XYZ file of C-alpha atoms in Angstrom:
396
model
C -11.721 -30.122 40.518
C -10.947 -31.627 43.729
C -14.033 -32.518 46.105
C -13.736 -33.470 49.719
C -16.389 -35.460 51.376
C -16.567 -35.539 55.143
C -18.675 -38.809 56.698
C -19.036 -39.696 60.267
C -16.490 -37.205 61.651
C -17.254 -35.967 65.271
C -14.631 -33.533 65.486
C -11.142 -33.443 63.909
C -7.643 -33.810 65.867
C -5.118 -30.953 65.854
C -3.077 -33.042 63.160
C -6.190 -33.553 60.903
C -6.944 -29.828 61.186
C -3.246 -28.842 60.500
C -3.086 -31.142 56.961
C -6.778 -29.659 56.059
C -5.148 -26.428 56.253
C -2.297 -26.935 54.606
C -4.492 -28.488 51.938
C -6.683 -25.708 51.434
C -3.729 -23.181 51.068
C -2.187 -25.262 48.434
C -5.335 -25.043 46.424
C -5.790 -21.062 46.891
C -2.431 -20.802 45.653
C -2.881 -22.982 42.676
C -2.887 -21.075 39.065
C -5.931 -21.566 37.320
C -5.549 -23.219 33.795
C -3.663 -20.863 30.979
C -4.663 -21.087 27.681
C -2.978 -19.492 24.770
C -3.365 -19.203 21.018
C -0.179 -18.025 19.077
C -0.692 -15.833 17.291
C -4.250 -14.751 18.154
C -4.251 -12.399 15.162
C -3.293 -13.766 11.690
C -4.143 -14.463 8.042
C -6.678 -17.407 7.409
C -4.181 -19.546 5.939
C -2.058 -19.390 8.773
C -1.694 -22.050 11.407
C -1.615 -21.233 14.967
C -0.665 -23.431 18.315
C -3.325 -23.547 20.750
C -1.839 -24.492 24.170
C -3.331 -25.441 27.828
C -0.935 -25.065 30.787
C -1.417 -25.246 34.727
C -3.581 -28.348 34.254
C -3.544 -31.624 36.652
C -1.554 -34.504 35.364
C -4.216 -36.867 33.532
C -7.256 -34.815 33.679
C -9.857 -34.712 30.404
C -10.247 -31.466 28.926
C -12.347 -30.295 26.063
C -10.951 -27.393 23.829
C -13.843 -25.740 21.928
C -14.088 -23.098 19.094
C -16.927 -20.897 18.436
C -17.403 -18.567 15.501
C -20.772 -16.201 15.015
C -20.651 -15.820 10.931
C -22.135 -12.643 9.375
C -25.417 -14.082 8.800
C -25.660 -14.595 12.739
C -25.472 -18.349 12.602
C -23.027 -19.876 15.108
C -20.332 -22.353 14.203
C -18.199 -24.677 16.450
C -15.744 -27.610 16.477
C -14.367 -29.286 19.650
C -11.897 -31.782 20.700
C -11.318 -34.336 23.227
C -7.784 -34.511 25.333
C -6.079 -35.976 28.286
C -3.264 -33.708 29.770
C 0.096 -35.145 30.056
C 2.216 -35.821 33.173
C 3.324 -31.867 33.175
C -0.204 -30.765 32.908
C -0.239 -29.256 29.674
C -2.162 -29.922 26.525
C -0.863 -28.912 22.881
C -3.551 -29.200 20.103
C -0.511 -29.362 17.736
C 1.021 -32.176 19.564
C -1.182 -34.210 21.323
C -4.274 -36.701 20.322
C -7.705 -35.706 20.095
C -9.808 -38.824 21.365
C -13.259 -37.743 20.298
C -15.334 -34.551 18.929
C -15.408 -32.935 15.238
C -12.023 -34.233 14.452
C -9.729 -36.988 16.241
C -5.946 -37.299 15.951
C -3.106 -34.854 15.918
C -4.622 -32.034 14.019
C -3.312 -28.606 14.806
C -5.954 -26.772 12.941
C -8.935 -29.231 13.544
C -10.654 -26.347 15.908
C -11.219 -24.565 12.294
C -11.693 -26.991 9.461
C -14.052 -29.344 11.361
C -16.103 -26.604 12.532
C -19.984 -26.886 11.947
C -23.300 -25.417 12.632
C -24.431 -25.571 16.292
C -27.001 -28.208 16.764
C -30.321 -26.947 16.247
C -29.098 -24.563 13.131
C -31.232 -24.896 9.750
C -29.797 -27.193 7.448
C -27.411 -26.332 4.189
C -25.812 -23.629 5.671
C -22.407 -22.567 4.191
C -19.661 -20.509 5.789
C -18.076 -17.601 3.814
C -16.697 -14.224 4.679
C -18.383 -11.447 2.808
C -16.946 -8.495 4.588
C -13.351 -8.856 4.373
C -12.551 -5.879 5.876
C -13.168 -7.423 9.229
C -12.067 -10.291 10.946
C -13.678 -13.843 11.275
C -13.623 -13.643 15.356
C -13.228 -17.506 16.827
C -13.317 -17.969 20.512
C -11.096 -20.677 21.807
C -12.104 -22.043 25.112
C -11.479 -25.047 27.142
C -13.765 -26.860 29.418
C -13.352 -29.275 32.165
C -13.979 -33.060 31.159
C -15.022 -34.320 27.783
C -18.005 -32.198 26.683
C -19.943 -32.781 23.271
C -23.191 -30.590 23.923
C -24.614 -27.656 25.520
C -21.381 -25.384 25.622
C -23.075 -22.393 25.993
C -24.790 -23.832 29.353
C -20.973 -24.304 30.827
C -18.555 -21.916 32.185
C -15.236 -22.394 30.493
C -11.813 -22.828 32.630
C -10.198 -20.080 30.139
C -10.937 -18.554 26.788
C -8.996 -16.425 24.203
C -10.394 -14.541 21.081
C -8.677 -14.540 17.909
C -8.747 -12.751 14.806
C -8.523 -14.675 11.381
C -8.189 -12.171 8.146
C -8.351 -12.491 4.584
C -6.739 -9.076 4.220
C -3.127 -8.039 5.631
C -2.297 -4.700 6.647
C -1.396 -2.422 3.907
C -3.480 -3.951 1.434
C -5.833 -1.536 -0.488
C -9.562 -2.326 -1.391
C -10.668 -0.472 -4.603
C -14.002 -0.865 -6.266
C -14.116 -1.070 -9.842
C -16.680 0.078 -11.884
C -14.767 0.646 -15.441
C -16.383 0.134 -18.979
C -19.297 -1.797 -17.445
C -16.859 -4.099 -15.673
C -17.862 -4.583 -11.823
C -15.824 -5.922 -8.844
C -13.082 -5.111 -6.275
C -9.463 -4.777 -7.099
C -7.065 -5.785 -4.089
C -3.459 -4.407 -4.015
C -0.731 -5.617 -2.247
C 1.337 -3.290 0.191
C 4.366 -1.545 -1.247
C 5.487 0.505 -4.372
C 4.314 -2.419 -7.013
C 3.602 -3.001 -9.619
C 2.702 -6.355 -8.870
C 1.611 -9.693 -10.900
C -2.073 -9.532 -11.615
C -4.936 -12.083 -10.954
C -8.368 -12.231 -12.581
C -10.408 -14.086 -9.765
C -13.556 -15.854 -10.859
C -15.975 -18.031 -8.671
C -18.691 -20.254 -9.831
C -22.374 -20.130 -11.357
C -23.753 -18.580 -8.008
C -22.477 -14.884 -9.221
C -22.509 -12.118 -7.383
C -19.259 -10.816 -5.499
C -17.226 -12.458 -3.284
C -13.892 -11.132 -2.243
C -12.166 -13.322 0.270
C -9.850 -15.272 -2.198
C -8.652 -12.201 -3.757
C -7.863 -10.561 -0.810
C -5.968 -13.452 0.477
C -4.133 -13.514 -2.977
C -3.273 -9.656 -2.473
C -1.847 -10.505 0.836
C 0.408 -12.775 -0.516
C 1.690 -10.357 -3.176
C -0.805 -10.356 -6.256
C -3.016 -7.634 -7.436
C -6.144 -9.464 -7.507
C -9.567 -8.526 -9.145
C -12.675 -10.231 -7.459
C -15.042 -10.154 -10.558
C -18.670 -9.532 -10.214
C -20.811 -11.079 -12.583
C -24.284 -12.392 -13.192
C -25.996 -9.315 -11.890
C -29.870 -9.091 -12.294
C -30.958 -8.150 -16.015
C -27.443 -8.100 -17.196
C -25.237 -10.235 -19.424
C -28.396 -11.580 -21.189
C -26.583 -13.480 -24.029
C -23.352 -15.481 -24.238
C -21.694 -12.778 -26.401
C -22.194 -10.084 -23.978
C -20.978 -12.695 -21.120
C -18.083 -13.495 -22.910
C -17.066 -9.628 -23.900
C -17.864 -8.704 -20.549
C -14.764 -11.261 -19.232
C -12.632 -10.352 -21.908
C -13.005 -6.480 -20.786
C -12.188 -7.424 -17.322
C -9.095 -9.134 -18.286
C -7.893 -6.500 -20.314
C -8.695 -4.108 -17.784
C -6.430 -5.714 -15.039
C -3.995 -6.083 -17.625
C -3.595 -2.366 -18.169
C -3.837 -1.076 -14.398
C -0.963 0.885 -13.412
C -0.883 -1.455 -10.213
C -0.148 -4.344 -12.357
C 2.693 -5.624 -14.401
C 0.889 -6.207 -18.019
C 2.939 -9.066 -18.971
C 2.370 -11.055 -15.766
C -1.627 -11.763 -15.347
C -2.961 -14.995 -14.049
C -6.228 -16.262 -14.074
C -7.990 -18.220 -10.836
C -11.026 -20.095 -11.662
C -13.731 -22.125 -9.631
C -16.491 -24.159 -11.207
C -17.698 -21.781 -14.136
C -14.868 -19.643 -13.460
C -12.571 -22.404 -14.621
C -14.318 -22.620 -17.741
C -14.575 -18.690 -18.514
C -10.481 -18.782 -17.687
C -9.800 -21.721 -20.252
C -11.762 -19.291 -23.013
C -9.812 -16.460 -21.942
C -6.307 -18.182 -22.007
C -7.063 -19.902 -25.156
C -7.142 -16.112 -26.898
C -11.048 -15.708 -26.946
C -11.444 -19.274 -28.381
C -12.638 -22.700 -27.034
C -9.481 -24.395 -29.010
C -7.436 -25.470 -26.026
C -4.736 -26.511 -28.509
C -3.841 -22.752 -29.113
C -2.773 -22.311 -25.159
C 0.729 -21.089 -24.682
C 0.774 -20.341 -21.089
C 1.394 -22.764 -18.172
C -1.995 -24.096 -16.974
C -2.398 -25.750 -13.644
C -5.953 -27.889 -13.578
C -6.970 -29.358 -10.316
C -9.843 -32.155 -9.756
C -11.512 -33.496 -6.884
C -12.157 -37.066 -7.464
C -15.268 -37.021 -5.618
C -16.660 -33.893 -7.243
C -20.375 -34.389 -7.512
C -21.431 -31.415 -9.426
C -19.568 -31.782 -12.840
C -17.133 -34.426 -14.813
C -14.205 -32.603 -13.891
C -11.871 -35.576 -14.311
C -13.361 -35.819 -17.857
C -12.764 -32.466 -18.521
C -9.126 -32.178 -17.340
C -8.585 -35.784 -19.387
C -9.866 -33.923 -22.458
C -7.655 -30.892 -22.055
C -4.671 -33.006 -21.525
C -5.295 -34.880 -25.008
C -5.873 -31.811 -26.791
C -2.649 -30.242 -25.610
C -0.627 -33.371 -26.135
C -1.479 -33.642 -29.769
C 0.329 -30.451 -30.215
C 2.928 -30.957 -27.922
C 2.019 -28.858 -25.188
C 1.543 -30.978 -22.421
C 4.601 -29.638 -20.794
C 2.525 -26.696 -20.164
C -0.253 -28.602 -18.281
C 0.002 -29.121 -14.528
C -2.603 -31.828 -13.113
C -3.386 -32.577 -9.546
C -5.904 -35.129 -8.654
C -7.301 -35.432 -4.913
C -9.118 -38.606 -3.688
C -11.896 -38.109 -1.255
C -12.035 -34.300 -2.235
C -15.355 -32.567 -3.684
C -16.260 -29.690 -5.770
C -15.858 -26.491 -3.472
C -11.868 -26.260 -2.548
C -11.313 -23.462 -0.393
C -8.567 -21.370 1.347
C -6.812 -23.588 4.139
C -8.777 -24.470 7.338
C -12.091 -23.682 5.755
C -15.018 -25.840 7.096
C -16.170 -28.785 4.341
C -19.323 -28.561 2.814
C -20.578 -31.967 1.142
C -24.166 -30.485 0.410
C -25.561 -26.740 0.797
C -28.475 -24.616 -0.154
C -27.718 -22.886 -3.420
C -29.521 -20.063 -5.110
C -29.503 -19.552 -8.955
C -31.244 -17.381 -11.685
C -30.985 -14.339 -9.691
C -32.554 -15.610 -6.719
C -35.618 -17.077 -8.365
C -34.270 -20.734 -7.926
C -33.270 -22.539 -4.612
C -32.240 -25.716 -3.594
C -29.631 -28.000 -2.196
C -26.503 -28.811 -4.130
C -24.144 -31.881 -3.590
C -20.805 -30.913 -3.721
C -19.108 -34.008 -2.602
C -15.583 -34.673 -0.387
C -14.950 -36.057 2.796
C -14.376 -33.779 5.737
C -10.577 -35.082 6.866
C -9.108 -35.827 3.122
C -10.803 -32.782 1.659
C -9.548 -30.544 4.441
C -6.198 -31.684 4.103
C -6.535 -31.030 0.231
C -7.335 -27.550 0.811
C -4.274 -27.044 2.952
C -2.127 -28.643 0.300
C -3.452 -26.920 -2.723
C -3.404 -23.556 -1.228
C 0.611 -24.292 -1.196
C 0.890 -25.447 -4.539
C -0.956 -22.451 -6.091
C 1.235 -20.152 -4.490
C 4.237 -21.977 -5.579
C 2.909 -22.284 -9.039
C 2.023 -18.579 -8.785
C 5.308 -17.671 -7.631
C 7.144 -19.468 -10.341
C 5.312 -17.896 -13.524
C 4.446 -14.601 -12.294
C 7.170 -13.337 -9.878
C 10.795 -12.939 -10.844
C 11.761 -12.340 -7.338
C 11.076 -13.476 -3.904
C 6.842 -13.154 -3.328
C 6.333 -10.765 -0.343
C 4.882 -12.502 2.542
C 2.387 -10.275 4.212
C 2.367 -10.397 8.186
C -0.183 -9.602 10.561
């Protein structure tokens, strides 16, 4: 923005008038700032590039992201930048000097998202309807702005789409022999390696991770459990998970001998039970296992759990089957890449009869880095052990 102040001038000369006219003409012809996001439509684990051009050299600007979740809460992130000598800001290449993230962080506008000021505490951002994208508006503002973004007009804005389900992925509701869930089948003729996807003790049906796995070539079953008045005993519960595994293994879209299990929290414990052939005797494991621990996990003794498994497998000469990953400053909830970090959130248990706050742990920057790194490790592990050919990479 240019501001011209004229004080004590009684009458401009012809030369002054001419110079003023030239300046006014140049300003009227100057191109407005140009904001681009590439790609504007992509999978949630796909990085994007945010670029602002046509700025004046050395001016402060703020890049801001805004998302309205399905429960109608608003989430935002922002970074403060100074344009280069050529009038450009690249979120990938340039340093954020402040905001919700700092430094050179290509995806900081996503992983550092937090509820806008005034929101209720303990919120957690999760996608429930994977058939629609997460819509994220990326905007650029003049100056270094830290609040009241809705009250300011942006210099430019771009709406982006972040998808969990790639084009061609099929979503099938499953109700078979009492098993409930959603099966996501990759595009193409198949059959495909299968994945049984199980989350934590909150139960219910969460599809976002299975949809993303299918986008990478795996027929993934998001398993629903802990519905009201069901699975009243431990025996019924274990029988339910066994039925789900067998149903997936025999599905026509799945290669029978290539089925994996991905668990988080309680899902990890159930997965170990299934992998050891319906026995808690870990020494009987005969399949490759990857154990992941956040060293700042505040909900479970995950490190001790992993150590016990290692010693049991080592005692029978099977430690070669075990891959262990330990991450400092990382909490319990390790989500797909670029997901916002939650150190503590509201939590509901016992079929919505109990409510409270649960401390998950983790520090935002290192935890977010781990989410990106671990997803790469998971896909590489699955590729190595479940695919005998090049794993397909979905494109939006």
